[in-house]
PDB file of C-alpha atoms in Angstrom:
ATOM      1  CA  UNK A 223       0.531  -1.534 -16.211  1.00 97.00           C
ATOM      2  CA  UNK A 224      -2.990  -1.171 -14.849  1.00 98.00           C
ATOM      3  CA  UNK A 225      -3.964   2.454 -14.373  1.00 98.00           C
ATOM      4  CA  UNK A 226      -6.280   3.200 -11.462  1.00 98.00           C
ATOM      5  CA  UNK A 227      -8.323   6.407 -11.738  1.00 98.00           C
ATOM      6  CA  UNK A 228     -10.182   7.856  -8.771  1.00 98.00           C
ATOM      7  CA  UNK A 229     -12.829  10.557  -8.636  1.00 98.00           C
ATOM      8  CA  UNK A 230     -13.381  12.992  -7.208  1.00 98.00           C
ATOM      9  CA  UNK A 231      -9.898  14.048  -6.077  1.00 98.00           C
ATOM     10  CA  UNK A 232     -11.392  16.170  -3.304  1.00 98.00           C
ATOM     11  CA  UNK A 233     -14.617  15.489  -1.428  1.00 98.00           C
ATOM     12  CA  UNK A 234     -15.960  18.033   1.102  1.00 98.00           C
ATOM     13  CA  UNK A 235     -18.739  16.447   3.142  1.00 98.00           C
ATOM     14  CA  UNK A 236     -20.958  17.570   5.998  1.00 98.00           C
ATOM     15  CA  UNK A 237     -20.775  15.521   9.174  1.00 98.00           C
ATOM     16  CA  UNK A 238     -23.396  12.807   9.153  1.00 98.00           C
ATOM     17  CA  UNK A 239     -23.811  12.922   5.391  1.00 98.00           C
ATOM     18  CA  UNK A 240     -22.881  10.135   2.959  1.00 98.00           C
ATOM     19  CA  UNK A 241     -19.769  10.126   0.791  1.00 98.00           C
ATOM     20  CA  UNK A 242     -18.922   8.123  -2.303  1.00 98.00           C
ATOM     21  CA  UNK A 243     -15.579   7.612  -4.070  1.00 98.00           C
ATOM     22  CA  UNK A 244     -15.223   6.058  -7.501  1.00 98.00           C
ATOM     23  CA  UNK A 245     -12.281   4.010  -8.757  1.00 98.00           C
ATOM     24  CA  UNK A 246     -11.891   2.784 -12.328  1.00 98.00           C
ATOM     25  CA  UNK A 247      -9.232   0.406 -13.607  1.00 98.00           C
ATOM     26  CA  UNK A 248      -7.832   0.372 -17.141  1.00 98.00           C
ATOM     27  CA  UNK A 249      -8.539  -3.356 -17.396  1.00 98.00           C
ATOM     28  CA  UNK A 250     -10.703  -5.888 -15.647  1.00 98.00           C
ATOM     29  CA  UNK A 251      -9.517  -6.826 -12.168  1.00 98.00           C
ATOM     30  CA  UNK A 252     -10.983 -10.321 -12.248  1.00 98.00           C
ATOM     31  CA  UNK A 253      -8.162 -12.751 -11.456  1.00 96.00           C
ATOM     32  CA  UNK A 254      -7.718 -16.230 -12.888  1.00 95.00           C
ATOM     33  CA  UNK A 255      -9.175 -17.696  -9.676  1.00 94.00           C
ATOM     34  CA  UNK A 256     -12.415 -15.767 -10.171  1.00 96.00           C
ATOM     35  CA  UNK A 257     -11.745 -13.264  -7.401  1.00 96.00           C
ATOM     36  CA  UNK A 258     -11.353  -9.523  -7.871  1.00 97.00           C
ATOM     37  CA  UNK A 259      -8.430  -8.074  -5.950  1.00 97.00           C
ATOM     38  CA  UNK A 260      -9.386  -4.481  -5.345  1.00 98.00           C
ATOM     39  CA  UNK A 261      -8.464  -2.886  -2.021  1.00 98.00           C
ATOM     40  CA  UNK A 262      -9.342   0.405  -0.388  1.00 98.00           C
ATOM     41  CA  UNK A 263      -6.998   2.181   2.017  1.00 98.00           C
ATOM     42  CA  UNK A 264      -7.518   5.076   4.379  1.00 98.00           C
ATOM     43  CA  UNK A 265      -4.644   7.402   5.251  1.00 98.00           C
ATOM     44  CA  UNK A 266      -5.314   9.803   8.069  1.00 98.00           C
ATOM     45  CA  UNK A 267      -3.068  12.878   8.344  1.00 96.00           C
ATOM     46  CA  UNK A 268       0.410  11.908   9.465  1.00 96.00           C
ATOM     47  CA  UNK A 269      -0.429   8.203   9.535  1.00 98.00           C
ATOM     48  CA  UNK A 270       0.492   5.214   7.345  1.00 98.00           C
ATOM     49  CA  UNK A 271      -2.125   3.705   5.061  1.00 98.00           C
ATOM     50  CA  UNK A 272      -4.634   1.396   6.701  1.00 98.00           C
ATOM     51  CA  UNK A 273      -6.469  -1.213   4.680  1.00 98.00           C
ATOM     52  CA  UNK A 274     -10.236  -0.846   4.982  1.00 98.00           C
ATOM     53  CA  UNK A 275     -11.628  -3.106   2.284  1.00 98.00           C
ATOM     54  CA  UNK A 276     -10.233  -6.116   0.426  1.00 97.00           C
ATOM     55  CA  UNK A 277     -11.597  -8.097  -2.520  1.00 97.00           C
ATOM     56  CA  UNK A 278     -13.979  -5.256  -3.425  1.00 98.00           C
ATOM     57  CA  UNK A 279     -16.384  -5.505  -0.520  1.00 98.00           C
ATOM     58  CA  UNK A 280     -14.846  -7.240   2.504  1.00 98.00           C
ATOM     59  CA  UNK A 281     -14.229  -5.004   5.517  1.00 98.00           C
ATOM     60  CA  UNK A 282     -11.062  -5.509   7.520  1.00 97.00           C
ATOM     61  CA  UNK A 283     -11.293  -6.249  11.214  1.00 96.00           C
ATOM     62  CA  UNK A 284     -12.189  -3.169  13.234  1.00 97.00           C
ATOM     63  CA  UNK A 285     -13.467  -1.164  10.266  1.00 98.00           C
ATOM     64  CA  UNK A 286     -16.824   0.474  11.063  1.00 98.00           C
ATOM     65  CA  UNK A 287     -19.787  -0.803   9.096  1.00 97.00           C
ATOM     66  CA  UNK A 288     -20.467   2.677   7.746  1.00 98.00           C
ATOM     67  CA  UNK A 289     -17.727   1.843   5.218  1.00 98.00           C
ATOM     68  CA  UNK A 290     -18.758  -0.336   2.295  1.00 98.00           C
ATOM     69  CA  UNK A 291     -17.212  -1.327  -1.000  1.00 98.00           C
ATOM     70  CA  UNK A 292     -18.884  -2.444  -4.196  1.00 98.00           C
ATOM     71  CA  UNK A 293     -18.270  -2.898  -7.889  1.00 98.00           C
ATOM     72  CA  UNK A 294     -17.049  -5.369 -10.432  1.00 98.00           C
ATOM     73  CA  UNK A 295     -14.804  -5.661 -13.457  1.00 97.00           C
ATOM     74  CA  UNK A 296     -13.346  -2.194 -13.873  1.00 98.00           C
ATOM     75  CA  UNK A 297     -15.646   0.017 -11.795  1.00 98.00           C
ATOM     76  CA  UNK A 298     -15.585   0.198  -8.029  1.00 98.00           C
ATOM     77  CA  UNK A 299     -17.001   2.405  -5.284  1.00 98.00           C
ATOM     78  CA  UNK A 300     -16.217   3.115  -1.660  1.00 98.00           C
ATOM     79  CA  UNK A 301     -19.114   4.526   0.331  1.00 98.00           C
ATOM     80  CA  UNK A 302     -19.241   6.069   3.773  1.00 98.00           C
ATOM     81  CA  UNK A 303     -22.848   6.037   4.936  1.00 98.00           C
ATOM     82  CA  UNK A 304     -22.477   8.832   7.510  1.00 98.00           C
ATOM     83  CA  UNK A 305     -19.197  10.702   7.616  1.00 98.00           C
ATOM     84  CA  UNK A 306     -17.637  11.224  11.025  1.00 98.00           C
ATOM     85  CA  UNK A 307     -14.788  13.553  11.962  1.00 98.00           C
ATOM     86  CA  UNK A 308     -12.348  10.622  12.245  1.00 98.00           C
ATOM     87  CA  UNK A 309     -12.948   9.764   8.573  1.00 98.00           C
ATOM     88  CA  UNK A 310     -10.986  12.795   7.400  1.00 98.00           C
ATOM     89  CA  UNK A 311      -8.026  11.754   5.286  1.00 98.00           C
ATOM     90  CA  UNK A 312      -7.055  10.456   1.874  1.00 98.00           C
ATOM     91  CA  UNK A 313      -8.545   7.281   0.433  1.00 98.00           C
ATOM     92  CA  UNK A 314      -6.766   5.123  -2.132  1.00 98.00           C
ATOM     93  CA  UNK A 315      -7.876   2.201  -4.231  1.00 98.00           C
ATOM     94  CA  UNK A 316      -5.268  -0.400  -5.192  1.00 98.00           C
ATOM     95  CA  UNK A 317      -5.353  -3.339  -7.570  1.00 98.00           C
ATOM     96  CA  UNK A 318      -3.754  -6.661  -6.674  1.00 97.00           C
ATOM     97  CA  UNK A 319      -4.752  -8.632  -9.761  1.00 97.00           C
ATOM     98  CA  UNK A 320      -2.203  -7.687 -12.432  1.00 97.00           C
ATOM     99  CA  UNK A 321       1.252  -7.535 -10.924  1.00 97.00           C
ATOM    100  CA  UNK A 322       3.935  -6.457 -10.908  1.00 97.00           C
ATOM    101  CA  UNK A 323       3.495  -3.605 -10.513  1.00 98.00           C
ATOM    102  CA  UNK A 324       0.791  -3.194  -7.908  1.00 98.00           C
ATOM    103  CA  UNK A 325      -0.877   0.124  -8.686  1.00 98.00           C
ATOM    104  CA  UNK A 326      -2.788   2.687  -6.677  1.00 98.00           C
ATOM    105  CA  UNK A 327      -5.290   5.368  -7.549  1.00 98.00           C
ATOM    106  CA  UNK A 328      -4.211   8.990  -7.126  1.00 98.00           C
ATOM    107  CA  UNK A 329      -6.167   9.354  -3.908  1.00 98.00           C
ATOM    108  CA  UNK A 330      -9.337  11.171  -2.817  1.00 98.00           C
ATOM    109  CA  UNK A 331      -9.136  13.695   0.001  1.00 98.00           C
ATOM    110  CA  UNK A 332     -12.175  13.621   2.273  1.00 98.00           C
ATOM    111  CA  UNK A 333     -12.659  16.725   4.384  1.00 98.00           C
ATOM    112  CA  UNK A 334     -15.410  18.172   6.528  1.00 97.00           C
ATOM    113  CA  UNK A 335     -17.278  21.158   5.111  1.00 96.00           C
TER     114      UNK A 335
ATOM    115  CA  UNK B 915       0.734  -7.490  18.312  1.00 96.00           C
ATOM    116  CA  UNK B 916       1.496  -7.662  14.608  1.00 97.00           C
ATOM    117  CA  UNK B 917       3.954  -4.896  13.835  1.00 98.00           C
ATOM    118  CA  UNK B 918       6.398  -3.608  11.235  1.00 98.00           C
ATOM    119  CA  UNK B 919       8.980  -0.995  12.216  1.00 98.00           C
ATOM    120  CA  UNK B 920      11.080   0.774   9.598  1.00 98.00           C
ATOM    121  CA  UNK B 921      14.357   2.564  10.185  1.00 98.00           C
ATOM    122  CA  UNK B 922      17.322   3.974   8.298  1.00 98.00           C
ATOM    123  CA  UNK B 923      15.803   7.035   6.694  1.00 98.00           C
ATOM    124  CA  UNK B 924      18.029  10.106   6.474  1.00 98.00           C
ATOM    125  CA  UNK B 925      19.040  13.145   4.458  1.00 98.00           C
ATOM    126  CA  UNK B 926      21.442  12.095   1.710  1.00 98.00           C
ATOM    127  CA  UNK B 927      23.052  13.845  -1.220  1.00 98.00           C
ATOM    128  CA  UNK B 928      22.127  13.043  -4.827  1.00 98.00           C
ATOM    129  CA  UNK B 929      24.123  10.059  -6.012  1.00 98.00           C
ATOM    130  CA  UNK B 930      24.454   8.743  -2.486  1.00 98.00           C
ATOM    131  CA  UNK B 931      23.347   5.478  -0.907  1.00 98.00           C
ATOM    132  CA  UNK B 932      21.141   4.468   1.996  1.00 98.00           C
ATOM    133  CA  UNK B 933      19.958   1.190   3.495  1.00 98.00           C
ATOM    134  CA  UNK B 934      16.483   0.939   4.951  1.00 98.00           C
ATOM    135  CA  UNK B 935      15.379  -1.776   7.342  1.00 98.00           C
ATOM    136  CA  UNK B 936      12.030  -3.101   8.477  1.00 98.00           C
ATOM    137  CA  UNK B 937      11.747  -5.385  11.493  1.00 98.00           C
ATOM    138  CA  UNK B 938       8.701  -7.582  11.912  1.00 98.00           C
ATOM    139  CA  UNK B 939       7.086  -8.896  15.075  1.00 98.00           C
ATOM    140  CA  UNK B 940       3.919 -10.708  16.061  1.00 98.00           C
ATOM    141  CA  UNK B 941       3.727 -13.006  13.048  1.00 96.00           C
ATOM    142  CA  UNK B 942       5.758 -15.666  11.238  1.00 96.00           C
ATOM    143  CA  UNK B 943       7.856 -13.387   9.044  1.00 97.00           C
ATOM    144  CA  UNK B 944       9.372 -16.216   7.018  1.00 97.00           C
ATOM    145  CA  UNK B 945       5.918 -17.188   5.715  1.00 96.00           C
ATOM    146  CA  UNK B 946       5.157 -13.795   4.205  1.00 96.00           C
ATOM    147  CA  UNK B 947       6.319 -12.132   1.046  1.00 97.00           C
ATOM    148  CA  UNK B 948       7.034  -8.458   1.664  1.00 98.00           C
ATOM    149  CA  UNK B 949       6.921  -5.138  -0.157  1.00 98.00           C
ATOM    150  CA  UNK B 950       8.284  -1.614  -0.030  1.00 98.00           C
ATOM    151  CA  UNK B 951       5.891   1.209  -0.933  1.00 98.00           C
ATOM    152  CA  UNK B 952       6.821   4.887  -0.978  1.00 98.00           C
ATOM    153  CA  UNK B 953       5.032   8.208  -0.793  1.00 98.00           C
ATOM    154  CA  UNK B 954       6.628  11.448  -1.959  1.00 98.00           C
ATOM    155  CA  UNK B 955       5.701  14.543   0.063  1.00 98.00           C
ATOM    156  CA  UNK B 956       2.101  15.494  -0.643  1.00 97.00           C
ATOM    157  CA  UNK B 957       1.761  12.746  -3.251  1.00 98.00           C
ATOM    158  CA  UNK B 958       0.154   9.346  -3.570  1.00 98.00           C
ATOM    159  CA  UNK B 959       1.369   5.816  -2.935  1.00 98.00           C
ATOM    160  CA  UNK B 960       3.856   4.109  -5.256  1.00 98.00           C
ATOM    161  CA  UNK B 961       4.809   0.438  -5.029  1.00 98.00           C
ATOM    162  CA  UNK B 962       8.610   0.049  -5.083  1.00 98.00           C
ATOM    163  CA  UNK B 963       9.666  -3.560  -4.632  1.00 98.00           C
ATOM    164  CA  UNK B 964       8.543  -7.102  -3.717  1.00 98.00           C
ATOM    165  CA  UNK B 965      10.421 -10.078  -2.327  1.00 98.00           C
ATOM    166  CA  UNK B 966       9.126 -13.612  -1.872  1.00 96.00           C
ATOM    167  CA  UNK B 967       9.563 -15.647   1.296  1.00 96.00           C
ATOM    168  CA  UNK B 968      12.774 -17.336   0.189  1.00 96.00           C
ATOM    169  CA  UNK B 969      14.060 -14.333  -1.790  1.00 97.00           C
ATOM    170  CA  UNK B 970      13.666 -16.412  -4.931  1.00 96.00           C
ATOM    171  CA  UNK B 971      11.328 -13.947  -6.610  1.00 97.00           C
ATOM    172  CA  UNK B 972      12.013 -10.231  -6.616  1.00 98.00           C
ATOM    173  CA  UNK B 973      10.318  -7.398  -8.488  1.00 98.00           C
ATOM    174  CA  UNK B 974      11.098  -3.718  -8.801  1.00 98.00           C
ATOM    175  CA  UNK B 975       9.244  -0.701 -10.095  1.00 98.00           C
ATOM    176  CA  UNK B 976      10.789   0.633 -13.299  1.00 98.00           C
ATOM    177  CA  UNK B 977      11.611   3.864 -11.472  1.00 98.00           C
ATOM    178  CA  UNK B 978      14.091   2.097  -9.166  1.00 98.00           C
ATOM    179  CA  UNK B 979      15.237  -0.890 -11.205  1.00 98.00           C
ATOM    180  CA  UNK B 980      19.024  -1.130 -11.353  1.00 98.00           C
ATOM    181  CA  UNK B 981      19.470   1.228  -8.389  1.00 98.00           C
ATOM    182  CA  UNK B 982      17.623  -0.408  -5.479  1.00 98.00           C
ATOM    183  CA  UNK B 983      18.133  -3.880  -4.034  1.00 98.00           C
ATOM    184  CA  UNK B 984      15.590  -5.580  -1.797  1.00 98.00           C
ATOM    185  CA  UNK B 985      16.656  -8.343   0.574  1.00 98.00           C
ATOM    186  CA  UNK B 986      15.505 -10.120   3.706  1.00 98.00           C
ATOM    187  CA  UNK B 987      16.883 -12.064   6.666  1.00 98.00           C
ATOM    188  CA  UNK B 988      14.242 -14.478   7.911  1.00 98.00           C
ATOM    189  CA  UNK B 989      16.296 -15.429  10.964  1.00 98.00           C
ATOM    190  CA  UNK B 990      16.327 -11.789  12.058  1.00 98.00           C
ATOM    191  CA  UNK B 991      12.764 -11.125  10.835  1.00 98.00           C
ATOM    192  CA  UNK B 992      14.013  -8.202   8.841  1.00 98.00           C
ATOM    193  CA  UNK B 993      13.497  -6.699   5.397  1.00 98.00           C
ATOM    194  CA  UNK B 994      15.949  -4.325   3.755  1.00 98.00           C
ATOM    195  CA  UNK B 995      16.128  -1.895   0.872  1.00 98.00           C
ATOM    196  CA  UNK B 996      19.564  -0.884  -0.367  1.00 98.00           C
ATOM    197  CA  UNK B 997      19.145   2.377  -2.233  1.00 98.00           C
ATOM    198  CA  UNK B 998      21.972   3.466  -4.538  1.00 98.00           C
ATOM    199  CA  UNK B 999      22.434   6.340  -6.981  1.00 98.00           C
ATOM    200  CA  UNK B1000      19.744   8.279  -5.164  1.00 98.00           C
ATOM    201  CA  UNK B1001      17.917  11.073  -6.944  1.00 98.00           C
ATOM    202  CA  UNK B1002      15.806  13.977  -5.748  1.00 98.00           C
ATOM    203  CA  UNK B1003      12.706  12.139  -6.989  1.00 98.00           C
ATOM    204  CA  UNK B1004      13.425   9.307  -4.533  1.00 98.00           C
ATOM    205  CA  UNK B1005      12.548  11.667  -1.687  1.00 98.00           C
ATOM    206  CA  UNK B1006       9.651  10.004   0.106  1.00 98.00           C
ATOM    207  CA  UNK B1007       8.408   8.176   3.145  1.00 98.00           C
ATOM    208  CA  UNK B1008       9.186   4.492   2.640  1.00 99.00           C
ATOM    209  CA  UNK B1009       6.781   1.932   4.074  1.00 98.00           C
ATOM    210  CA  UNK B1010       7.203  -1.794   4.357  1.00 98.00           C
ATOM    211  CA  UNK B1011       3.976  -3.714   3.839  1.00 98.00           C
ATOM    212  CA  UNK B1012       3.121  -7.351   4.386  1.00 98.00           C
ATOM    213  CA  UNK B1013       1.947  -9.414   1.440  1.00 96.00           C
ATOM    214  CA  UNK B1014       0.291 -12.701   2.468  1.00 90.00           C
ATOM    215  CA  UNK B1015       1.102 -15.986   4.205  1.00 88.00           C
ATOM    216  CA  UNK B1016       2.011 -18.429   1.454  1.00 84.00           C
ATOM    217  CA  UNK B1017       1.063 -21.390   3.635  1.00 84.00           C
ATOM    218  CA  UNK B1018      -2.345 -20.332   4.929  1.00 86.00           C
ATOM    219  CA  UNK B1019      -3.296 -17.106   3.191  1.00 86.00           C
ATOM    220  CA  UNK B1020      -4.414 -15.822  -0.186  1.00 88.00           C
ATOM    221  CA  UNK B1021      -4.061 -12.782  -2.421  1.00 88.00           C
ATOM    222  CA  UNK B1022      -6.967 -11.238  -0.585  1.00 87.00           C
ATOM    223  CA  UNK B1023      -4.783 -10.868   2.512  1.00 90.00           C
ATOM    224  CA  UNK B1024      -2.152  -8.809   0.728  1.00 94.00           C
ATOM    225  CA  UNK B1025      -1.070  -5.381   2.017  1.00 97.00           C
ATOM    226  CA  UNK B1026      -3.011  -5.784   5.256  1.00 97.00           C
ATOM    227  CA  UNK B1027      -0.233  -4.561   7.581  1.00 98.00           C
ATOM    228  CA  UNK B1028       1.995  -1.500   7.075  1.00 98.00           C
ATOM    229  CA  UNK B1029       4.769   0.037   9.110  1.00 98.00           C
ATOM    230  CA  UNK B1030       4.860   3.668  10.235  1.00 98.00           C
ATOM    231  CA  UNK B1031       7.367   4.571   7.536  1.00 98.00           C
ATOM    232  CA  UNK B1032      10.836   6.100   7.418  1.00 98.00           C
ATOM    233  CA  UNK B1033      11.664   9.376   5.658  1.00 98.00           C
ATOM    234  CA  UNK B1034      14.306   9.577   2.957  1.00 98.00           C
ATOM    235  CA  UNK B1035      15.291  13.031   1.707  1.00 98.00           C
ATOM    236  CA  UNK B1036      17.653  13.390  -1.239  1.00 98.00           C
ATOM    237  CA  UNK B1037      19.056  16.885  -1.501  1.00 97.00           C
ATOM    238  CA  UNK B1038      22.338  18.737  -1.747  1.00 96.00           C
TER     239      UNK B1038
END
């Protein structure tokens, strides 16, 4: 199984400041079709997960452009350019290349300082 | 509006059984493979099970294999999870999540829509 490792586990950020979350996979996430199936999810308190980013860097509809994803192979990053109060929650990376099983990172809790 | 609504969660004793349901609306359910994903209290996300459009391909996480059964009824636009021999460690919110449209979509569309979840508590 592919192990997804996120860091940091907790990320206190001042409003308006940038935030960055790292996700590393135990093996390359490049699929046989040449695409890399790495997703990012946001889970606000008391809410279900919401997909923010798919295929490393593609934002889902309605996702603010302050969110961006990057990376390749086994190393990926989610960046928030300027954190807003509504960004508080837990962020998860998930790989969709080597399945089953589909595997998630442990989560990174973003909070306001 | 594209929507998934889960139901069936409850408090059940260890060793007991429960059947979860997820009803879809706003999209062609029969064209999408589906998944169950769970989240134990205060913990992260864990994929549980997958079912293809025609139920011909089914996968389970090792943690539930032999105890849980996933099924679907395309006519009723519903997904189910029969949970048997429940254990305390099965306590979690269970979410259904859409995979992708096999006719028009791709792997990049997977897990784009999730339900609100239904809570299962296993305790004596």
